[in-house]
PDB file of C-alpha atoms in Angstrom:
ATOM      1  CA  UNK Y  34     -17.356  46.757  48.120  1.00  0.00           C
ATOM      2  CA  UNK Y  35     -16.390  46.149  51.678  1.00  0.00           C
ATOM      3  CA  UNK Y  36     -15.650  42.692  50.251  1.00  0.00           C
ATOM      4  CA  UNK Y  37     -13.596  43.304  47.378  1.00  0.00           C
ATOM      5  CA  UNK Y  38     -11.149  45.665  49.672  1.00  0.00           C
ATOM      6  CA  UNK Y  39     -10.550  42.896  52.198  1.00  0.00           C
ATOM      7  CA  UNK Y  40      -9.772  40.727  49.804  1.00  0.00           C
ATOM      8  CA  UNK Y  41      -7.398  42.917  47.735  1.00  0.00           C
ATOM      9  CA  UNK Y  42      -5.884  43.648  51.582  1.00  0.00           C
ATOM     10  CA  UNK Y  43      -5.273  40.248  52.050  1.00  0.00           C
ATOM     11  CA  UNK Y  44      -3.508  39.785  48.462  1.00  0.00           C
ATOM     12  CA  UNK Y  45      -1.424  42.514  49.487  1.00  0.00           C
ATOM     13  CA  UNK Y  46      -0.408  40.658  52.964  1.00  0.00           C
ATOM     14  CA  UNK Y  47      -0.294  37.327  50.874  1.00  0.00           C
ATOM     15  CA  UNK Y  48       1.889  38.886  48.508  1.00  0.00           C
ATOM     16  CA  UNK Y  49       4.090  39.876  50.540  1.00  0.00           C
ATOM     17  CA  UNK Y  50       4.447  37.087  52.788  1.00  0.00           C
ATOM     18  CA  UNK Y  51       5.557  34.468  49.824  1.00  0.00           C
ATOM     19  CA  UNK Y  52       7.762  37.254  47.183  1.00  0.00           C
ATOM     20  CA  UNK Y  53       9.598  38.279  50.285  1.00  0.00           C
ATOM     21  CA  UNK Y  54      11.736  35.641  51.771  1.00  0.00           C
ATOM     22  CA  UNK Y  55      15.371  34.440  50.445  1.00  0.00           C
ATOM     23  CA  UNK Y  56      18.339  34.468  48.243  1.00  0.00           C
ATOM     24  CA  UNK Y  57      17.559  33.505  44.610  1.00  0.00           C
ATOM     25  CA  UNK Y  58      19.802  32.669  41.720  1.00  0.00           C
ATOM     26  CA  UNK Y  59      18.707  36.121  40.772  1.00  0.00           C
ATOM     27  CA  UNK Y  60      19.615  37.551  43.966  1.00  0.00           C
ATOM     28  CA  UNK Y  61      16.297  38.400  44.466  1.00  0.00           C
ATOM     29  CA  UNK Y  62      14.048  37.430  47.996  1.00  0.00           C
ATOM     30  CA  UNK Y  63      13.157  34.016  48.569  1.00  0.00           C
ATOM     31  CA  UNK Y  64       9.377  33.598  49.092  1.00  0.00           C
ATOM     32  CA  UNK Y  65       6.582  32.093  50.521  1.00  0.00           C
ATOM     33  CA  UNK Y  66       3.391  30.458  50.882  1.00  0.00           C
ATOM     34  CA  UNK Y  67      -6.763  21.924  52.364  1.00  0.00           C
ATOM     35  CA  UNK Y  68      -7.934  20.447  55.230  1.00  0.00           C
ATOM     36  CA  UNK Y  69      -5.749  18.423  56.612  1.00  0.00           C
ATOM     37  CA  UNK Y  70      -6.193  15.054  54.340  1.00  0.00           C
ATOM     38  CA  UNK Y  71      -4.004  12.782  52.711  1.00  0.00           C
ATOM     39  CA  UNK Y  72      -2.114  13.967  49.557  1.00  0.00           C
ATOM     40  CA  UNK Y  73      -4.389  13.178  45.936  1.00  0.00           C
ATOM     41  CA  UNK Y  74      -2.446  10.756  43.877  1.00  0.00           C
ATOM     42  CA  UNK Y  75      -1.968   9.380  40.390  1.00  0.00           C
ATOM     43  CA  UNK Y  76      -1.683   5.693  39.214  1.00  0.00           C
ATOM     44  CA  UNK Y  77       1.891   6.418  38.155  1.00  0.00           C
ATOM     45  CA  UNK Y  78       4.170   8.981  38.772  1.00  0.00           C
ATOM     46  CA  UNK Y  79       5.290  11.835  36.551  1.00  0.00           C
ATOM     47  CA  UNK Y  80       8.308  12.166  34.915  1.00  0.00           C
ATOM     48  CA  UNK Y  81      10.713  15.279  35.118  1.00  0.00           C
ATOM     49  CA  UNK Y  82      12.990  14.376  32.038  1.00  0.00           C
ATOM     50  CA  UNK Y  83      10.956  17.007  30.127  1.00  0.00           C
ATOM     51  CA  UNK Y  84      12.892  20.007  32.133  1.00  0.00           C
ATOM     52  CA  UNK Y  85      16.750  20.279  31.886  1.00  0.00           C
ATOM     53  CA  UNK Y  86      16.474  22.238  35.210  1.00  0.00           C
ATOM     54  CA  UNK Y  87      16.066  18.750  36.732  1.00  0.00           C
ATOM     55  CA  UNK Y  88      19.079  17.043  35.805  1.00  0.00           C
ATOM     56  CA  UNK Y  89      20.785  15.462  39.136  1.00  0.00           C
ATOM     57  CA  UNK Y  90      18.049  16.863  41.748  1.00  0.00           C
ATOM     58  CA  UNK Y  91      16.846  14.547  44.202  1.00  0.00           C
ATOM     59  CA  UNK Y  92      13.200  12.566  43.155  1.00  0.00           C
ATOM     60  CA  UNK Y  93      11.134  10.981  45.102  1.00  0.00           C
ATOM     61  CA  UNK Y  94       9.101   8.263  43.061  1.00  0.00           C
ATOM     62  CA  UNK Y  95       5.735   7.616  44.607  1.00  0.00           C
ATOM     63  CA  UNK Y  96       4.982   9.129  48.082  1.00  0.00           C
ATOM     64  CA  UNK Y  97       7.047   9.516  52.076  1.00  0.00           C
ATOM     65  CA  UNK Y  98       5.937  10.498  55.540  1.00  0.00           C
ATOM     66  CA  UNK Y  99       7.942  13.192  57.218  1.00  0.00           C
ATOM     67  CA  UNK Y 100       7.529  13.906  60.827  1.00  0.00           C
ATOM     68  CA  UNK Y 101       8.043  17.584  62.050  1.00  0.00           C
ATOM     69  CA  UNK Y 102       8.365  18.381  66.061  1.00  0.00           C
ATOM     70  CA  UNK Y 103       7.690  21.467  66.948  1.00  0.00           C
ATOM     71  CA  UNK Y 104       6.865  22.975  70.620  1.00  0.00           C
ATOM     72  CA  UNK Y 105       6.497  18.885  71.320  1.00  0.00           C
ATOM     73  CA  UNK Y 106       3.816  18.373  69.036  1.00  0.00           C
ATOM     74  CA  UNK Y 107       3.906  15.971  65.926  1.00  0.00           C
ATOM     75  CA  UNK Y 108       2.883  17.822  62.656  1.00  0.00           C
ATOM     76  CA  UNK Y 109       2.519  14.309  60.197  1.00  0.00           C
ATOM     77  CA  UNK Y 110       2.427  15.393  56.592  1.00  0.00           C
ATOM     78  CA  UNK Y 111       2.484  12.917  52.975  1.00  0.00           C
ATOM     79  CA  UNK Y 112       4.935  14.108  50.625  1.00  0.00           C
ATOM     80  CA  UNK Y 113       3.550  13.907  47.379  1.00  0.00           C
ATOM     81  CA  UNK Y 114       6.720  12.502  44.820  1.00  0.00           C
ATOM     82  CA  UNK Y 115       3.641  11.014  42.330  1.00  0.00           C
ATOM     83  CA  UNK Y 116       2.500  14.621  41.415  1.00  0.00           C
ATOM     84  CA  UNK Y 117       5.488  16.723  42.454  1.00  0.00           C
ATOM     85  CA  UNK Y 118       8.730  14.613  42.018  1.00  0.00           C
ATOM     86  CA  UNK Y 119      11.422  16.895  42.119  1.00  0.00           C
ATOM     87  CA  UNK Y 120       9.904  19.359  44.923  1.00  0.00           C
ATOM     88  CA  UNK Y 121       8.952  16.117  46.957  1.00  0.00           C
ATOM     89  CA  UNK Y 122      12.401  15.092  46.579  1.00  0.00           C
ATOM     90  CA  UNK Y 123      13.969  18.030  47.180  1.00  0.00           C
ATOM     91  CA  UNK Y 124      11.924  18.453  50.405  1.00  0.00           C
ATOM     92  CA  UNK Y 125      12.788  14.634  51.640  1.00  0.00           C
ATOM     93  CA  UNK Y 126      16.501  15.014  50.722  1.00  0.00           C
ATOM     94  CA  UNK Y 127      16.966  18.108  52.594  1.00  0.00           C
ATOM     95  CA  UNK Y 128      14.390  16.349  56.064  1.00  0.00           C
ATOM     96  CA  UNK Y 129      16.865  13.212  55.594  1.00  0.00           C
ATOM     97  CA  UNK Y 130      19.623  15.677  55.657  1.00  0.00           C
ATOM     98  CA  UNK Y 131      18.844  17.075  59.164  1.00  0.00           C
ATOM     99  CA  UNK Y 132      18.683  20.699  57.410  1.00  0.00           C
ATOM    100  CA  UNK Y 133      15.708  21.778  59.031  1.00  0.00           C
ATOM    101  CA  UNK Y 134      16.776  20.824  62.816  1.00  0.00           C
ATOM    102  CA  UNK Y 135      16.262  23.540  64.957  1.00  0.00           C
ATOM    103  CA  UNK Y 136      15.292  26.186  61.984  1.00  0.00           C
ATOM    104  CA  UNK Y 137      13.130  28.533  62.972  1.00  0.00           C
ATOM    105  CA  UNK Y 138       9.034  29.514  60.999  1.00  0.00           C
ATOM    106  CA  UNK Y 139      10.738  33.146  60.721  1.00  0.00           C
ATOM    107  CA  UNK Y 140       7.323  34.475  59.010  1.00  0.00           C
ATOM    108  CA  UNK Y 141       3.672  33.525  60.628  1.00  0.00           C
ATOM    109  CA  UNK Y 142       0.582  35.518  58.986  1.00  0.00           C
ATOM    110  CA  UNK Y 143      -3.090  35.036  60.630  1.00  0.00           C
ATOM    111  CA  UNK Y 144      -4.264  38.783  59.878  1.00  0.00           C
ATOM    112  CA  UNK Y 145      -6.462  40.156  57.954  1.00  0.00           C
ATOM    113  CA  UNK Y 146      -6.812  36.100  57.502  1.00  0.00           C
ATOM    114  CA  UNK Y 147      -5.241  32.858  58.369  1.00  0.00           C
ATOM    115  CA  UNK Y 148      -2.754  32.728  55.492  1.00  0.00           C
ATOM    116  CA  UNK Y 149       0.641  30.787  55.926  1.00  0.00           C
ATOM    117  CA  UNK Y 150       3.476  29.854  58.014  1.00  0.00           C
ATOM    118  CA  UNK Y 151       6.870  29.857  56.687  1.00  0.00           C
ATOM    119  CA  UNK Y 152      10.575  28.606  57.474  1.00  0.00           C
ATOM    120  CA  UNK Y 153      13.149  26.757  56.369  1.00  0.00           C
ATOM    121  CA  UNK Y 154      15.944  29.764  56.263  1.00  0.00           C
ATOM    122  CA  UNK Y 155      19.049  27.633  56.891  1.00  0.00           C
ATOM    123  CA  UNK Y 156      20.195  31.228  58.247  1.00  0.00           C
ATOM    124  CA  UNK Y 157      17.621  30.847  61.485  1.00  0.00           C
ATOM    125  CA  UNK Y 158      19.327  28.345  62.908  1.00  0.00           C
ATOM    126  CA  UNK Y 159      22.245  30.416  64.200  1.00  0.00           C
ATOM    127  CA  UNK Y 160      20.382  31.909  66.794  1.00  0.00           C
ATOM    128  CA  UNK Y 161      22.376  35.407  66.511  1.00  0.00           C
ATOM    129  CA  UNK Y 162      21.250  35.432  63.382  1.00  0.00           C
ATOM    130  CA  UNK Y 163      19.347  39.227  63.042  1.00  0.00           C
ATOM    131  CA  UNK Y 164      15.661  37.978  63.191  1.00  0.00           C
ATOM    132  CA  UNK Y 165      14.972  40.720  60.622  1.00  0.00           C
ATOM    133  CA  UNK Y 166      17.268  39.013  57.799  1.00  0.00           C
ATOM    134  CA  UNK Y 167      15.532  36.252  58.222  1.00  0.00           C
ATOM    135  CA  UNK Y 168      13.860  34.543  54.876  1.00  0.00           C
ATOM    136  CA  UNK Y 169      17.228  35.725  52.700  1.00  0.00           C
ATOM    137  CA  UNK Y 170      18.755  31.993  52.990  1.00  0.00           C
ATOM    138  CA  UNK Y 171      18.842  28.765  50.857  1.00  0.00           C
ATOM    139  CA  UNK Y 172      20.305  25.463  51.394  1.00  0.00           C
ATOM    140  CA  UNK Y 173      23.638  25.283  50.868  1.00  0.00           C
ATOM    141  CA  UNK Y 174      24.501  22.068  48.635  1.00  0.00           C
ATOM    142  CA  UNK Y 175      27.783  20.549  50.740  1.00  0.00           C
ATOM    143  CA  UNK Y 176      28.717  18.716  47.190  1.00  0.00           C
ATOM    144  CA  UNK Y 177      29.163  22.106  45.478  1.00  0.00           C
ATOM    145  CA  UNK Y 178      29.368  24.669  47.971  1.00  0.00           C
ATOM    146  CA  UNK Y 179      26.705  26.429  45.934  1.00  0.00           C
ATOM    147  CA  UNK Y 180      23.109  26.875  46.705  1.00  0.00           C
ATOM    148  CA  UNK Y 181      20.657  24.086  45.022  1.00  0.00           C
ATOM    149  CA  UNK Y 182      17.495  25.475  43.546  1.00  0.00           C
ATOM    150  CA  UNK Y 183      14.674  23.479  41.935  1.00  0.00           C
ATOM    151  CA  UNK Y 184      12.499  24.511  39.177  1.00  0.00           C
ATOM    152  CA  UNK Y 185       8.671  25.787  39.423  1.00  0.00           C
ATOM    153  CA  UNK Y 186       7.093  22.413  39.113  1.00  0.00           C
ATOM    154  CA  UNK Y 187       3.472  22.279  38.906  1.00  0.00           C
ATOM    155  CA  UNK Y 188       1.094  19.370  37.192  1.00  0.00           C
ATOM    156  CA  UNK Y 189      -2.427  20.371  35.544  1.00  0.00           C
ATOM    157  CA  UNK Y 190      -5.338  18.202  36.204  1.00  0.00           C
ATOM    158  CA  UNK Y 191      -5.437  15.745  33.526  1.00  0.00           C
ATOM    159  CA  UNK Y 192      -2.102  15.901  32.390  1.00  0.00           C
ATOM    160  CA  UNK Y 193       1.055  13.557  32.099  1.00  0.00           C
ATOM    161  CA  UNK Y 194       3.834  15.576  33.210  1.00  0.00           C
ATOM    162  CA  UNK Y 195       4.099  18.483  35.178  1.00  0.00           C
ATOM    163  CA  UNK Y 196       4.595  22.267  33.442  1.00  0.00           C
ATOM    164  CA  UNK Y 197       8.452  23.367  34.741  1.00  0.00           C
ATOM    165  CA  UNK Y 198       9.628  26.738  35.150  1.00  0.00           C
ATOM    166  CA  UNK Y 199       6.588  28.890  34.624  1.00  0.00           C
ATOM    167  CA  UNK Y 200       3.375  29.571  36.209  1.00  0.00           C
ATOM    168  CA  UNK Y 201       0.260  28.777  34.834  1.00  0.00           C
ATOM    169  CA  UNK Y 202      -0.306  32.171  33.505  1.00  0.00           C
ATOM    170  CA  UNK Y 203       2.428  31.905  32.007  1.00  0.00           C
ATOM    171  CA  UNK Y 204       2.375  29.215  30.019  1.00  0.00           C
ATOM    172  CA  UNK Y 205      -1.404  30.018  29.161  1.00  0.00           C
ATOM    173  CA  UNK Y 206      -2.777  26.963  31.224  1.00  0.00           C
ATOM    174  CA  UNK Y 207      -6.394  27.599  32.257  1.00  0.00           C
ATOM    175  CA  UNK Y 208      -6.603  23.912  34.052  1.00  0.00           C
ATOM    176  CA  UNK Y 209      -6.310  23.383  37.911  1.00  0.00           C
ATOM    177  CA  UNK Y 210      -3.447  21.952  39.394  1.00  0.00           C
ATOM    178  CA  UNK Y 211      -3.536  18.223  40.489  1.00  0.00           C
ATOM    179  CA  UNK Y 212      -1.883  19.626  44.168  1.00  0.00           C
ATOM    180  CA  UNK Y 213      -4.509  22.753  45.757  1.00  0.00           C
ATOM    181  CA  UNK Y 214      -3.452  25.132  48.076  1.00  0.00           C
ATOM    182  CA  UNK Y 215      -5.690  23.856  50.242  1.00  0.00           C
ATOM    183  CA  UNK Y 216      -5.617  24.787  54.325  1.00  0.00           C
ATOM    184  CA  UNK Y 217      -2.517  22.288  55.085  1.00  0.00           C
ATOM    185  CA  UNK Y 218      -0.913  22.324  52.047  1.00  0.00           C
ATOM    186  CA  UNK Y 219       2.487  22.280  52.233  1.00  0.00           C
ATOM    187  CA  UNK Y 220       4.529  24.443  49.414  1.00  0.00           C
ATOM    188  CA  UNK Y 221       7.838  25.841  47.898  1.00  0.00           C
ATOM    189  CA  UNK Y 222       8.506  29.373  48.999  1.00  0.00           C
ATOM    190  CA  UNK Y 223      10.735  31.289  46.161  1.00  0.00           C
ATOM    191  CA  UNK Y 224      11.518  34.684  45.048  1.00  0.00           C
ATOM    192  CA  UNK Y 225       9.575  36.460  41.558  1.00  0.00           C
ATOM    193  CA  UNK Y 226      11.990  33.806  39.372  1.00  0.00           C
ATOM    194  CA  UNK Y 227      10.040  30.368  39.022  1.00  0.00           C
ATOM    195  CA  UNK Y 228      13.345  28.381  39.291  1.00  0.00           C
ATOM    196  CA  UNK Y 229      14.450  30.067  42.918  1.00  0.00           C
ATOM    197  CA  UNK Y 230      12.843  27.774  45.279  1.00  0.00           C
ATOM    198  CA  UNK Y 231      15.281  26.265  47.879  1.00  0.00           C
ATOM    199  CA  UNK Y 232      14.826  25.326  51.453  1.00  0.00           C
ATOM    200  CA  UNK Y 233      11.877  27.537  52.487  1.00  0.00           C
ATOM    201  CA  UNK Y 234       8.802  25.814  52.592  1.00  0.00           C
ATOM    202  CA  UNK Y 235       5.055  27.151  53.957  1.00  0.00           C
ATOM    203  CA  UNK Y 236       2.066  25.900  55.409  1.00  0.00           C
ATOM    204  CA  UNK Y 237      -1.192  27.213  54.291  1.00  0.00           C
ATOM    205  CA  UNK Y 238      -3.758  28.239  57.579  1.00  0.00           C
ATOM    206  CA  UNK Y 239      -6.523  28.265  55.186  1.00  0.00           C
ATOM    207  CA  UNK Y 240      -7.474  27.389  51.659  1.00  0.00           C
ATOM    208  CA  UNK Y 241      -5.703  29.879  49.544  1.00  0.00           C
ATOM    209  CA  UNK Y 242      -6.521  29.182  46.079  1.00  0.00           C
ATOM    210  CA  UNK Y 243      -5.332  32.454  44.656  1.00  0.00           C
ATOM    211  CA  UNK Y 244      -2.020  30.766  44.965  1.00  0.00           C
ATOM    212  CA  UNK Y 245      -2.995  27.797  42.826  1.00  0.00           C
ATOM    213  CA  UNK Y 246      -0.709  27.673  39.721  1.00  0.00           C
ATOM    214  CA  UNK Y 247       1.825  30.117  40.332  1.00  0.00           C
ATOM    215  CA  UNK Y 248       3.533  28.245  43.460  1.00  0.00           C
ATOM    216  CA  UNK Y 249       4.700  24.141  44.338  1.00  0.00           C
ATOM    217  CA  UNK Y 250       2.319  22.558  46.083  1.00  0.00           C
ATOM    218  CA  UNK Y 251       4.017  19.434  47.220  1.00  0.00           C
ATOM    219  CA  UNK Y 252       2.129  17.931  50.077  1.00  0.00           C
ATOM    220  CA  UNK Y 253      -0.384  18.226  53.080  1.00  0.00           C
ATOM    221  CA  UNK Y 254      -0.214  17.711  56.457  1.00  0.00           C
ATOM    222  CA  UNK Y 255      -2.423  14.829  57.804  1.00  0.00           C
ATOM    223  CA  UNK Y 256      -2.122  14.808  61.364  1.00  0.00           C
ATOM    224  CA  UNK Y 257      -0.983  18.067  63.835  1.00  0.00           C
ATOM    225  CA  UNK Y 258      -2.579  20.674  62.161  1.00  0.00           C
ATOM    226  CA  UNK Y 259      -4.001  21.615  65.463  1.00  0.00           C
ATOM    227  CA  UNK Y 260      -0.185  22.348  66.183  1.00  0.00           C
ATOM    228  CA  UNK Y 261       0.465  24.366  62.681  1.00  0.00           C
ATOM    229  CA  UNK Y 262      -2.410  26.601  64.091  1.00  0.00           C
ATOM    230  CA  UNK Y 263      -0.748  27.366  67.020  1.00  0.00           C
ATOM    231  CA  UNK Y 264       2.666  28.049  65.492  1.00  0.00           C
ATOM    232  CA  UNK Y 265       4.354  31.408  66.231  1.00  0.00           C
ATOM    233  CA  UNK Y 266       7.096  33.332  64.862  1.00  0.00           C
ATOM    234  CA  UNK Y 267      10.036  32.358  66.159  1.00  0.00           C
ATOM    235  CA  UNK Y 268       9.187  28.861  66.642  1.00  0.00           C
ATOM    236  CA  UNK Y 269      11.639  25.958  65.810  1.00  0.00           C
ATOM    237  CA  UNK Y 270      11.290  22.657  64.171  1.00  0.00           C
ATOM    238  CA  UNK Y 271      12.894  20.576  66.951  1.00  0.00           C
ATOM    239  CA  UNK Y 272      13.614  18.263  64.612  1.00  0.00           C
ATOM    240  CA  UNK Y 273      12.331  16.549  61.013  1.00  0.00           C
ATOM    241  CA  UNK Y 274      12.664  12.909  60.281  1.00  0.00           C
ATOM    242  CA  UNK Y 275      11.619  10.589  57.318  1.00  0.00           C
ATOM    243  CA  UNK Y 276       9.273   8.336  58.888  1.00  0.00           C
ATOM    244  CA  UNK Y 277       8.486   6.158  55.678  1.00  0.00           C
ATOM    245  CA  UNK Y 278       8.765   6.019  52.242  1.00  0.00           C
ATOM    246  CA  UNK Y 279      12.186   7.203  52.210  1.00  0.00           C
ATOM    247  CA  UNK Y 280      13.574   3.938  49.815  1.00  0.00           C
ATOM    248  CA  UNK Y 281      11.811   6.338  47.288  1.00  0.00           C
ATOM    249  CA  UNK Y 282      14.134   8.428  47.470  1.00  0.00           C
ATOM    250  CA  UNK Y 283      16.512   9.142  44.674  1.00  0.00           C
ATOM    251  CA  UNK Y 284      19.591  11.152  45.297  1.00  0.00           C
ATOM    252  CA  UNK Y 285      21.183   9.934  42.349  1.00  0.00           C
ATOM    253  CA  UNK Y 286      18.487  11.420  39.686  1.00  0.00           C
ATOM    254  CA  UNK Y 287      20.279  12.219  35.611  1.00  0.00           C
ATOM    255  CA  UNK Y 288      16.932  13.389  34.585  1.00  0.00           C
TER     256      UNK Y 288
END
């Protein structure tokens, strides 16, 4: 019994820490939420032509290694564009873009649990920004003054393209997805819509499988997660490069 409330306390906190955090195309909040291990991979990537959502998003086609400073510690992490193309490339476009310099992880949660840490609120890095709005922002697309979104994107074990726009549930998929939440897991945060993922991106502290199917897993950190553990709130990313892969990058994506 004792066991069962914890763990519906800890849903609660969970819940709360990823349907909580930013502007959607809704106008709802913006959300969110392995060891630390390279990224699992297919033979060949997916293809996102199956979801009009994805027409002229960034892609990344096959995988990249993005470098995040923070405190003056490396946190190394494999972006996974082979099982999560348009979230990969979303994430790479906006590193390459110098969005997340100096942003600040505006939500850390360690209690009842080690859960997540989240940032990415182009908002946070306006330091007068009120701390308390923080987790309302999204990036901002210079090209159309309007804020870019991508699509729910998840891919089932066994499948050949991911399921866009709707959570497993949803779509009545009992399979696991190819990308865990496992503790280092990198993800989309977004708001209750699917589609209203942005720039706010977590880390998971701990394997948080609950989460499995109903958010983006698109990556895992494979070195520094000795630093993620010590993030606090408040904390900035000093600064977020591309450190390889980034030729598969493709700003340029029709489909």
């Amino acid at each position: 019994m004792l066991r069962t409330l914890r763990q519906w306390l800890v849903l609660m906190v969970v819940t709360s820490a990823i349907v909580l955090g930013g502007c959607s195309p809704q106008g709802g909040a913006q959300s969110s939420a392995a060891s630390p291990s390279p990224t699992q991979t297919a033979s060949t990537p997916v293809t996102p032509a199956s979801s009009p959502q994805t027409v002229g998003l960034p892609r990344l086609n096959g995988t990249a290694t993005v470098a995040l400073v923070v405190k003056g510690s490396t946190i190394t992490a494999e972006i996974d564009g082979t099982n999560a193309p348009v979230t990969a490339g979303n994430f790479v476009d906006l590193v390459q873009r110098g969005v997340y310099n100096g942003l600040v992880f505006h939500r850390v949660v360690r209690e009842p649990q080690p859960f997540v840490v989240q940032g990415g609120d182009p908002q946070s890095k306006n330091p007068n920004f009120p701390p308390e709005q923080l987790g309302t922002g999204s990036f901002i697309d210079p090209a159309t003054s309007q804020p870019r979104y991508v699509p729910l994107e998840i891919l089932p074990v066994g499948a050949k393209a991911p399921v866009y726009s709707k959570t497993f549930a949803e779509a009545g998929i009992t399979a696991k997805p190819k990308l865990t939440h496992k503790r280092g897991a990198l993800a989309m945060a977004r708001s209750q819509p699917p589609d209203s993922a942005s720039s706010q991106f977590y880390i998971t502290l701990a394997d948080i499988n609950f989460l499995d199917g109903n958010y983006a897993v698109f990556g895992y950190v494979t070195q520094g997660m000795e630093t993620v553990d010590k993030i606090q709130q408040g904390d900035r990313i000093e600064s977020a490069k591309v450190v390889k892969g980034l030729e598969n990058l493709k700003t340029d994506a029709k489909s």
